[in-house]
XYZ file of C-alpha atoms in Angstrom:
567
model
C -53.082 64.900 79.872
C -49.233 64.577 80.655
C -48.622 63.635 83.611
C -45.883 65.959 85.814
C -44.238 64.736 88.577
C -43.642 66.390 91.888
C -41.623 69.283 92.377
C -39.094 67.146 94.746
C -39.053 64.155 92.249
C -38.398 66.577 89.154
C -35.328 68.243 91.457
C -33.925 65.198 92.630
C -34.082 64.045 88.959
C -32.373 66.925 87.776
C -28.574 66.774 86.942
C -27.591 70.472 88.429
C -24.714 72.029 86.940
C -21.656 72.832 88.911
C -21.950 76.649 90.070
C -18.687 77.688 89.008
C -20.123 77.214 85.308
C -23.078 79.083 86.468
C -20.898 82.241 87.728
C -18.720 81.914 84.319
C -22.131 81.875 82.473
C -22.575 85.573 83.898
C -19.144 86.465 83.578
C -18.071 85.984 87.316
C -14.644 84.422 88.545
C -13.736 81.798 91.071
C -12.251 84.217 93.307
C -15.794 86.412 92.968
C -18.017 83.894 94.749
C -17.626 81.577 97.909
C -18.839 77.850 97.267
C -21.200 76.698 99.735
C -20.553 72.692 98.433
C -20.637 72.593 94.596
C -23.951 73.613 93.541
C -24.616 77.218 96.125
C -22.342 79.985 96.266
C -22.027 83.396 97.860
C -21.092 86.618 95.556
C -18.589 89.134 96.715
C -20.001 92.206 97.186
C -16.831 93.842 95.385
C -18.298 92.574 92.378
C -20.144 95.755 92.111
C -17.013 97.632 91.825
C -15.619 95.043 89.613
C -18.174 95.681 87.284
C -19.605 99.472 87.927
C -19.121 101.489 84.654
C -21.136 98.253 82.867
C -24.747 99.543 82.260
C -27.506 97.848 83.871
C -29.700 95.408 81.951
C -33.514 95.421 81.857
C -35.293 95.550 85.147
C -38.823 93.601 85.162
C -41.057 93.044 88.230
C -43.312 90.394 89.095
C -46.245 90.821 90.993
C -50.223 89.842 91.014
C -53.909 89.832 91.718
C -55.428 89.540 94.979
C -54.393 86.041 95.341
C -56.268 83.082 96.866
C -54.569 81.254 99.976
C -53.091 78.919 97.728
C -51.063 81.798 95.864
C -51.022 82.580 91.847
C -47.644 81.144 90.924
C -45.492 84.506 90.823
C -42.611 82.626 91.787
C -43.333 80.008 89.140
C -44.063 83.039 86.376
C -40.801 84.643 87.747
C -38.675 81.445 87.391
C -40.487 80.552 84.404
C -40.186 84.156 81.951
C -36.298 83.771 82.902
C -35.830 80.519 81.228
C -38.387 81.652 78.471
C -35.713 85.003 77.976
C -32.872 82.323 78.113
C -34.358 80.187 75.231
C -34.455 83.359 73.318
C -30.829 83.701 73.803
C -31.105 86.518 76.362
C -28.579 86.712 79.187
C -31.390 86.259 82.094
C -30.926 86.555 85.948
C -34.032 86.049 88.059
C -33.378 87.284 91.576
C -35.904 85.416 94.350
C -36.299 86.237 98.019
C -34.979 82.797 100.154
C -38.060 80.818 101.601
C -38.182 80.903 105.856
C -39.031 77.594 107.331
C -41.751 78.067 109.010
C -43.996 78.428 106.032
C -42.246 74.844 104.461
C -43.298 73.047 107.183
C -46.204 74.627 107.688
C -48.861 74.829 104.567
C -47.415 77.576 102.074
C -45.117 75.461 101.072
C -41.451 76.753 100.295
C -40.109 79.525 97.386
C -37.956 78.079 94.908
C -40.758 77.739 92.220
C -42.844 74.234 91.247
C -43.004 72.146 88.001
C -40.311 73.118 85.513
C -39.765 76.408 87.031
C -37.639 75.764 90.013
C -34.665 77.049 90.933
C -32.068 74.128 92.252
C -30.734 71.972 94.616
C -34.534 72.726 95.909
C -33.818 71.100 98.768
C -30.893 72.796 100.254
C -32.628 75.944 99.142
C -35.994 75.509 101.474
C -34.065 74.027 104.414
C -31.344 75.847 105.858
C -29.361 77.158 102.495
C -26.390 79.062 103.380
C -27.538 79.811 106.855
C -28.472 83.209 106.125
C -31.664 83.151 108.051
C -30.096 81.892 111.100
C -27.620 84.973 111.118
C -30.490 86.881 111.148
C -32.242 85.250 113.971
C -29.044 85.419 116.303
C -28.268 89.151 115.154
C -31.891 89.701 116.202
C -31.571 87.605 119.536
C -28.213 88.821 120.193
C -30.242 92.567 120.552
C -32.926 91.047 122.586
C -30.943 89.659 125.098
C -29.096 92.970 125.626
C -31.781 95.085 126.133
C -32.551 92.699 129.343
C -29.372 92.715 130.199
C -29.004 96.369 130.294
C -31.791 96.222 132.789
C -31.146 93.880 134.930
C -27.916 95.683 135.685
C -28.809 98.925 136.826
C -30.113 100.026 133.992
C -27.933 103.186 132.804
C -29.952 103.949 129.261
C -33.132 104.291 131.643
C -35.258 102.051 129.253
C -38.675 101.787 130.493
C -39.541 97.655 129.858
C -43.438 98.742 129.399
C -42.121 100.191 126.217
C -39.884 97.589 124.705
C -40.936 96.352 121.238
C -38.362 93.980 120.577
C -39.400 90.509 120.785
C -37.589 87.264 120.316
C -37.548 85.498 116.942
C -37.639 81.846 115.607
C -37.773 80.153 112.398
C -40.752 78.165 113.270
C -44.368 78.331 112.906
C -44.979 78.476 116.563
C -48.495 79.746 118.143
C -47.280 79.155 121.988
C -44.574 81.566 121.542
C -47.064 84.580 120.691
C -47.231 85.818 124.119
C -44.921 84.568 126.814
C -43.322 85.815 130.427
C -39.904 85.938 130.747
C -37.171 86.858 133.836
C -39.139 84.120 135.782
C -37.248 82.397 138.801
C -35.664 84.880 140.306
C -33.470 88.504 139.946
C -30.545 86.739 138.283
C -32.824 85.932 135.748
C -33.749 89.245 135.011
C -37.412 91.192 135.554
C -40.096 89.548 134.572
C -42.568 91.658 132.068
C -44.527 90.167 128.926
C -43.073 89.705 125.519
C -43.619 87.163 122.678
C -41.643 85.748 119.700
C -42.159 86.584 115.940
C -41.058 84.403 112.921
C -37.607 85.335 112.113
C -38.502 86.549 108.379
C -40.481 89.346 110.455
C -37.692 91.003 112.186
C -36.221 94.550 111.432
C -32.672 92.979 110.787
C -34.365 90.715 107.823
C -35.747 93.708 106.095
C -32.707 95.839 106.836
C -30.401 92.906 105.412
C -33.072 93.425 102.180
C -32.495 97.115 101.875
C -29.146 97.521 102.705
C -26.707 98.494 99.714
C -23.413 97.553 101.720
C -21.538 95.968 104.787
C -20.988 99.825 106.084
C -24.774 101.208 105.592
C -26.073 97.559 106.926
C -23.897 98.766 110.415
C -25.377 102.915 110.616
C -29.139 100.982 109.347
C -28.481 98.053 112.640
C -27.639 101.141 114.889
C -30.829 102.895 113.994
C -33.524 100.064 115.133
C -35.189 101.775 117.863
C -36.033 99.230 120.624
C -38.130 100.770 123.039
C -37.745 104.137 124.787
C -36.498 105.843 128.084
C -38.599 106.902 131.013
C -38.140 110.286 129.737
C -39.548 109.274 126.431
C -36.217 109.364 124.211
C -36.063 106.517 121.572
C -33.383 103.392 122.737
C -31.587 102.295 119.891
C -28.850 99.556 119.287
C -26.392 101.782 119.103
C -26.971 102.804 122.736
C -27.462 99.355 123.535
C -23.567 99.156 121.762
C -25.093 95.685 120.138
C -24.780 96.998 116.483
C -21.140 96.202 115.856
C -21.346 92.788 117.103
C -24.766 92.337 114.586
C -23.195 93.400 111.565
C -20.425 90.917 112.474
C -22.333 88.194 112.857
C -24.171 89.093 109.646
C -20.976 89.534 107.427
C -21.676 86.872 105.349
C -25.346 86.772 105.252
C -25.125 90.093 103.263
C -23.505 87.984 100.305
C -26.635 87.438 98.264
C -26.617 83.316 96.864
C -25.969 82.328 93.550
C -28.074 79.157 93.065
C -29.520 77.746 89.033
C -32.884 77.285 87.526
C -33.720 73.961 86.059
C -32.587 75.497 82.527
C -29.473 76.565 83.416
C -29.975 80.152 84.221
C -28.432 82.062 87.226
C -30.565 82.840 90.271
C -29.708 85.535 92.499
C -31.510 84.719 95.927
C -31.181 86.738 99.111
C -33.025 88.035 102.194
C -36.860 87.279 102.650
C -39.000 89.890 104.155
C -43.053 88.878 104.368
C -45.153 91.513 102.003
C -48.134 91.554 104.311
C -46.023 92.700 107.218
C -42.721 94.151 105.769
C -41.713 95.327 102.165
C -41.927 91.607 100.642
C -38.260 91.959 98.140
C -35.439 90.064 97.370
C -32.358 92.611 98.604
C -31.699 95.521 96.334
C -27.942 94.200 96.539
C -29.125 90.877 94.582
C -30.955 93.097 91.865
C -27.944 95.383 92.048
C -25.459 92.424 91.227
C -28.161 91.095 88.725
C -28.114 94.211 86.451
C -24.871 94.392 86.184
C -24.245 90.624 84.987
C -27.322 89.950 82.745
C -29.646 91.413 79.610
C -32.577 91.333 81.630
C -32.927 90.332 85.343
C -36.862 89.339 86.393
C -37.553 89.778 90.010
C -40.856 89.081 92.090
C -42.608 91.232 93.972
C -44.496 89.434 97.369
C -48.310 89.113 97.281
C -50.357 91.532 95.006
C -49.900 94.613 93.333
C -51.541 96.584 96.082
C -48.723 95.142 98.504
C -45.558 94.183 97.679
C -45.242 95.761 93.795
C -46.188 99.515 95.599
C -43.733 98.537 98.256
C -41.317 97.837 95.949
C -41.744 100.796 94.102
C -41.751 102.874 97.270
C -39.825 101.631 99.364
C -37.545 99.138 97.465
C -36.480 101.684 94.378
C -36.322 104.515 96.741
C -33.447 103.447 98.369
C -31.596 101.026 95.556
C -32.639 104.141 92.822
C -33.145 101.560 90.308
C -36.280 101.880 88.279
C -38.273 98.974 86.504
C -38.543 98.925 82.744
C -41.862 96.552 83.250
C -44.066 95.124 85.311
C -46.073 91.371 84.750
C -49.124 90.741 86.307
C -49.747 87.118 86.936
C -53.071 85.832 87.328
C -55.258 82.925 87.473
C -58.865 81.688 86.054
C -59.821 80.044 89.284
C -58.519 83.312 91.705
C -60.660 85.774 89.261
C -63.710 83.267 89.323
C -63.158 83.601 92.806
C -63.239 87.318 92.862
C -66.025 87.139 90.351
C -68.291 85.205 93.394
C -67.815 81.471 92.541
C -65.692 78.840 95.048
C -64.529 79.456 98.393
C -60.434 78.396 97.817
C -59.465 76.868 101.748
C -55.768 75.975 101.765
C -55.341 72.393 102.085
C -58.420 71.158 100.896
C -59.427 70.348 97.621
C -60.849 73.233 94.737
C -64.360 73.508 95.141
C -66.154 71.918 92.116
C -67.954 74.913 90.600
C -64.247 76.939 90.341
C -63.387 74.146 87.613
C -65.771 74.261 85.468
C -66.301 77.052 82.862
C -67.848 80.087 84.026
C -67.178 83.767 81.672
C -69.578 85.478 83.743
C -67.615 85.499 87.008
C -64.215 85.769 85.197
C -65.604 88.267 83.835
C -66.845 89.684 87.135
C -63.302 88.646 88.507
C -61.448 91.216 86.176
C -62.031 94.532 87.927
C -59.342 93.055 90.646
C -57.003 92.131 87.651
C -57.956 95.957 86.226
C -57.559 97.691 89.725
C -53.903 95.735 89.802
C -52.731 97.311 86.439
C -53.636 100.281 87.571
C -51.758 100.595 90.623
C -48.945 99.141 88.303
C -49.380 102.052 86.015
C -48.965 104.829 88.644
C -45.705 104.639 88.399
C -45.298 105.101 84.788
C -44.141 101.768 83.368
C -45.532 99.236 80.880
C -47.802 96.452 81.987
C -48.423 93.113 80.589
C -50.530 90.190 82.392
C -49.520 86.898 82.451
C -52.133 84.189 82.700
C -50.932 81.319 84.831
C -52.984 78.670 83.111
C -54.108 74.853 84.646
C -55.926 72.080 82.586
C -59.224 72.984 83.204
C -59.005 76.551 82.053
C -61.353 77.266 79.079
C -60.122 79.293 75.731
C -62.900 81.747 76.837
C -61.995 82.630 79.953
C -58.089 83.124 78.458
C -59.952 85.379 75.753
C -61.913 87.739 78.013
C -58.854 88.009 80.554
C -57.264 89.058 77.747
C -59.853 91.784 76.392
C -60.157 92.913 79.762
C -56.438 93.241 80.436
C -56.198 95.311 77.514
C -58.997 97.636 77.962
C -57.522 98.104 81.632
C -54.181 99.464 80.154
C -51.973 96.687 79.847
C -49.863 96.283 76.867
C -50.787 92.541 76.317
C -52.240 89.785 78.257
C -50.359 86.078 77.587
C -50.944 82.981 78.821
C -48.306 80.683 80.264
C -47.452 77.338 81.200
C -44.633 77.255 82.826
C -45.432 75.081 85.621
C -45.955 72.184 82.640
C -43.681 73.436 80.521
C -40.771 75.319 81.933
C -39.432 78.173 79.351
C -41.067 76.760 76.746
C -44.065 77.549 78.132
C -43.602 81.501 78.204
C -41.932 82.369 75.053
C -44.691 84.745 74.131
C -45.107 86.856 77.391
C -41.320 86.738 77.353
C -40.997 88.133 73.578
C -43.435 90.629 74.581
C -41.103 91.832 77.931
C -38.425 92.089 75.581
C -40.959 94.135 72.875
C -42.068 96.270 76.403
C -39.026 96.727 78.165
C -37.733 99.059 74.972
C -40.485 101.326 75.311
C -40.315 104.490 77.385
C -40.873 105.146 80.912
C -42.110 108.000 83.251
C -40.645 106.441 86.627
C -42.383 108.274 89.795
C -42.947 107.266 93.764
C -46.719 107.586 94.654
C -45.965 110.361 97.127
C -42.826 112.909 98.184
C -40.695 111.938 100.890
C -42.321 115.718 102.337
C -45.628 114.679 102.778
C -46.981 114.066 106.430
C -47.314 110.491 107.561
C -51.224 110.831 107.015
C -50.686 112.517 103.605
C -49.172 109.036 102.939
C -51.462 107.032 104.274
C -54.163 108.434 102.539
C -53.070 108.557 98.986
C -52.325 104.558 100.016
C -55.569 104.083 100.869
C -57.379 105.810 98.217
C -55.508 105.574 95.388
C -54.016 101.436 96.030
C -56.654 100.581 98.791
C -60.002 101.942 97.238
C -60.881 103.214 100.095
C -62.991 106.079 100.762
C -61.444 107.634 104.073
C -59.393 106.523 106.507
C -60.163 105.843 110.418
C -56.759 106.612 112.982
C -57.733 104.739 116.271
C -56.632 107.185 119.611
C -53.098 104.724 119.214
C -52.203 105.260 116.216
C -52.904 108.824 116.657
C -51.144 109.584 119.756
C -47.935 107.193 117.757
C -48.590 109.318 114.368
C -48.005 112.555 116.608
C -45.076 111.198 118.340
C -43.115 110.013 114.944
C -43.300 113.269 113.703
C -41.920 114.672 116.599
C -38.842 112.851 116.371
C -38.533 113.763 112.927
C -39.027 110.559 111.397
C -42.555 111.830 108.827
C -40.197 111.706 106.010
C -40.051 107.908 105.806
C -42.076 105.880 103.305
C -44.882 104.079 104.605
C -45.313 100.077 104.494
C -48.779 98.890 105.312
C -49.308 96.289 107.543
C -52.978 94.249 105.893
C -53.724 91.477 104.688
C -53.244 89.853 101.414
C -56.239 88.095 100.628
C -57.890 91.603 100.061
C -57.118 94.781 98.760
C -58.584 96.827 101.527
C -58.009 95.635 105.292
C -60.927 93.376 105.732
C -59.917 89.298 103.718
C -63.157 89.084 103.052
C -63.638 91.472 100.799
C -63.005 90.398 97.635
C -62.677 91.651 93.907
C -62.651 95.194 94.164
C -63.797 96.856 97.442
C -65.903 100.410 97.586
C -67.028 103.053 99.839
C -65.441 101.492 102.693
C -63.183 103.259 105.415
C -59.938 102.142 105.930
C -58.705 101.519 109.161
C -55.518 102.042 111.172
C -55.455 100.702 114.537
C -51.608 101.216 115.320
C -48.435 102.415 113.683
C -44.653 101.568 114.554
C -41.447 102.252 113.229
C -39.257 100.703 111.836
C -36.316 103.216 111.688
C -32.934 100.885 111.150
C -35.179 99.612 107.412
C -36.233 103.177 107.197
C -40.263 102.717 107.286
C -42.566 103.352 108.701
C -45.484 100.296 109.326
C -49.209 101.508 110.378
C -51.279 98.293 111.333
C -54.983 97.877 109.069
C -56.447 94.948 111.023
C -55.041 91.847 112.849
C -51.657 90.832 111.523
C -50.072 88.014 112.671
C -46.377 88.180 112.897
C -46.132 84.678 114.100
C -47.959 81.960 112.086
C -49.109 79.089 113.750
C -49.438 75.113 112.228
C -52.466 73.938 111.137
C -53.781 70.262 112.029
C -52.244 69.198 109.233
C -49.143 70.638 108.580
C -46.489 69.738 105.235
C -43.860 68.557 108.075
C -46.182 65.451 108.290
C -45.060 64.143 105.022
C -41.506 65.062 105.198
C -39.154 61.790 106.212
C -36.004 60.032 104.781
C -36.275 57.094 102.813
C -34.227 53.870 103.006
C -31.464 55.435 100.460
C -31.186 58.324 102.464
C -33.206 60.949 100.329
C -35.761 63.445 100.985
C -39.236 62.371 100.696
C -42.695 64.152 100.971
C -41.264 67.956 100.647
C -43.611 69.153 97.925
């Protein structure tokens, strides 16, 4: 078996190519981009006028299975089918969502791909980039610290502080900062009341900056974010806060999506990174808007499963860009179905168990009806499906072969395996001859509900139709919240469940496909500047913590000066 080094030795191997070849390779000027050293690069947003009566290219989404903690390699497959459609001779963009810190020093790992699918200089790309995320954070904090500061003198908007639901936010996997009590020491330092911090990939302003589709529609969507309400019950916003000029400033440059290079040469269009479990889980619909007009075919990922961020990004994501996919890929794994199928428990950060490596048909078998409840959700919305197969070493030709029998008896179109990890390009050329092959056959394009529809409307079709559920449950909360939302006229807005990923339904535990089970909603909140709406299945964390082991152990410098230990 060939041996492949780590992802950090294979980048730091890697001779990059300068970026202004990269831009020329898509047909984009010096004077369209901003370097960001001579490898990362911003893209004028008047690019889209530049280029607006050229048609868009194909549009293909990424998404999976019910993953295991360790993930199914989307990211690779996405990274991976662009460089396959570049061997081809296809002009291929793959657009990425940025990777938040917290998770790279913490046991996720980071978001520019692994193997010989990786998007480059990996590096700068995990840790810090083009500062994007830190615009956020300050844009975020910038709000924060004017809502107490509003209070503290004389409070003219009335806010009530019981009500506030703007927290801090930090780029850090960071437990302590859950819960806190600020305006300690004293009346200059404010009123003291409880609040917490979230990871800054969780705020508002990150999913906004992923949704918006310019600098003028980012500064009405950062006026919007309601904040808390008034003793008389009237929503606070940032606009009556007058903070939402000063945020848009501060994130003029962040909204430049980043034009980095895959390890074969192909463009990369990375920007914004909103979690899946907890927000829509997309790359910004101004990335995939650039994208389409510059390349043949531009592959983007979709976070987590099928149930969560591909309906999302159907939903939510191609309701307000009013692009439409041409195809959707499926990635899954042998070990994730055998897990579905009742074999292994997969822990993150400890080794596979032993009985998820060796052959077992029966529970891949078993496995399927996950893979088969994915395609369907997939073919709601009226586009072609094909699985890709992320295959590993000690995968079995029959386990490929009944994945395969079973993705086509589910409705997809074909089901390929791929080794792009191993490989790189070379390692997809099938699945990506067959995106080509799908992407010219017709679509019926349609959301999974009408704007119209109450709020519960939504969340029911959610639950049964994605979900599997049977019913749903509203907790008094979310009730009383459900009633109030539609009183300020906001029922109109999708809906973005807040669950876990590790399932479909709201329970990570239950695996493969769950039935005749209610579905839960213990809260709802809005969030009205990203224009959704977020109801709350279960606990959801919206600050990780670090295990006892975390990735930052391993990170150092070595005597030369290079990165060591990151991946």
């Amino acid at each position: 078996m060939r041996q492949v080094p780590s992802d950090l030795e294979i980048a730091q191997a890697h001779k990059l190519i300068p970026i202004k070849d990269i831009a020329a390779s898509i047909g984009l000027d010096e004077e369209d981009i901003e370097y960001y050293g001579r490898y990362k690069a911003k893209i004028r947003l008047e690019v889209l006028e530049k280029f607006r009566d050229r048609p868009n290219g194909k549009y293909i989404d990424v998404t999976a299975i019910t993953p295991t903690p360790l993930g199914e390699g989307k990211t690779v497959t996405t990274i991976g089918l662009t460089q396959a459609l570049g061997r081809l001779g296809k002009k291929a963009i793959c657009t990425l969502r940025q990777p938040s810190m917290g998770p790279v020093f913490g046991i996720k790992g980071g978001a520019a791909g692994g193997g010989y699918s990786q998007v480059v200089p990996m590096e700068d790309i995990n840790i810090h980039f083009t500062g994007d995320i830190h615009a956020v954070g300050q844009a975020h904090n910038l709000l924060a610290a004017m809502i107490d500061a509003s209070i503290l003198h004389g409070n003219p908007l009335g806010i009530d502080p019981l009500t506030i639901m703007w927290p801090r936010v930090v780029d850090v996997n960071d437990r302590a900062l859950r819960q806190i009590v600020i305006g300690l020491g004293g009346r200059e330092n404010g009123y003291p009341r409880e609040t917490g911090f979230d990871i800054t990939v969780a705020s508002e302003v990150m999913a906004i900056l992923a949704l918006t589709t310019g600098l003028h529609d980012l500064r009405k969507r950062l006026g919007r974010i309601v904040v808390g309400y008034s003793y008389s019950g009237k929503p606070i916003t940032a606009e009556d806060l007058r903070a939402a000029g000063a945020m848009t400033v501060i994130l003029k440059e962040a909204i430049k999506p980043n034009l980095v290079q895959t390890l074969e040469g192909q463009a990369c269009i990375m920007h914004a990174g909103p979690f899946a479990n907890i927000a829509h889980g997309q790359c910004s619909i101004l990335a995939d808007m650039i994208a389409l007009k510059l390349a043949d075919y531009v592959v983007t990922e979709s976070g987590f499963g099928a149930d969560l961020g591909m309906e999302k990004f159907m939903n939510i994501k191609c309701r307000y860009s009013g692009l439409r996919p041409n195809c959707v890929v499926v990635t899954c794994t042998v070990r994730a179905l055998k897990m579905h199928g009742g074999v292994g428990n997969v822990v993150a950060g400890k080794p596979l168990p032993e009985e998820i490596l060796k052959e077992n048909v029966p529970a891949v078998e078993r496995g399927c009806e996950n893979l088969a409840h994915m395609i369907k959700i997939a073919k709601y919305f009226g586009v072609p499906v094909l699985v890709a197969i992320n295959q590993f070493t000690t995968d079995t030709p029959a386990e490929i072969e009944v994945i395969r029998q079973k993705a086509l008896e589910a409705g997809a179109e074909g089901a390929y395996p791929i080794t792009v990890w191993a490989d790189g390009g070379a390692g997809a050329i099938d699945l990506a001859k067959a995106v080509i092959e799908a992407c010219e056959k017709p679509t019926n394009f349609q959301f999974l509900y009408p704007d119209h529809l109450s709020i519960k409307e939504k969340i029911e079709i959610l639950a049964t139709k994605v979900y599997n559920a049977a019913g749903v449950r509203y907790e008094p909360l979310a009730e009383k919240k459900i009633a109030l939302f539609e009183e300020h006229g906001w029922g109109h807005l999708p809906i973005c469940m807040a669950k876990t990923h590790l399932s479909i339904s709201h329970d990570p535990n239950l695996k493969n496909v769950p039935r005749d089970y209610i579905f839960p909603i213990r809260d709802i909140r809005a969030s009205i500047g990203a224009g959704f709406l977020y109801p709350l299945a279960g606990a959801m964390r919206t600050m990780p913590g670090l295990p006892s082991q975390p990735a930052a152990f391993k990170v150092d410098i070595d005597e030369q000066g290079r990165t060591v230990g990151l991946f």
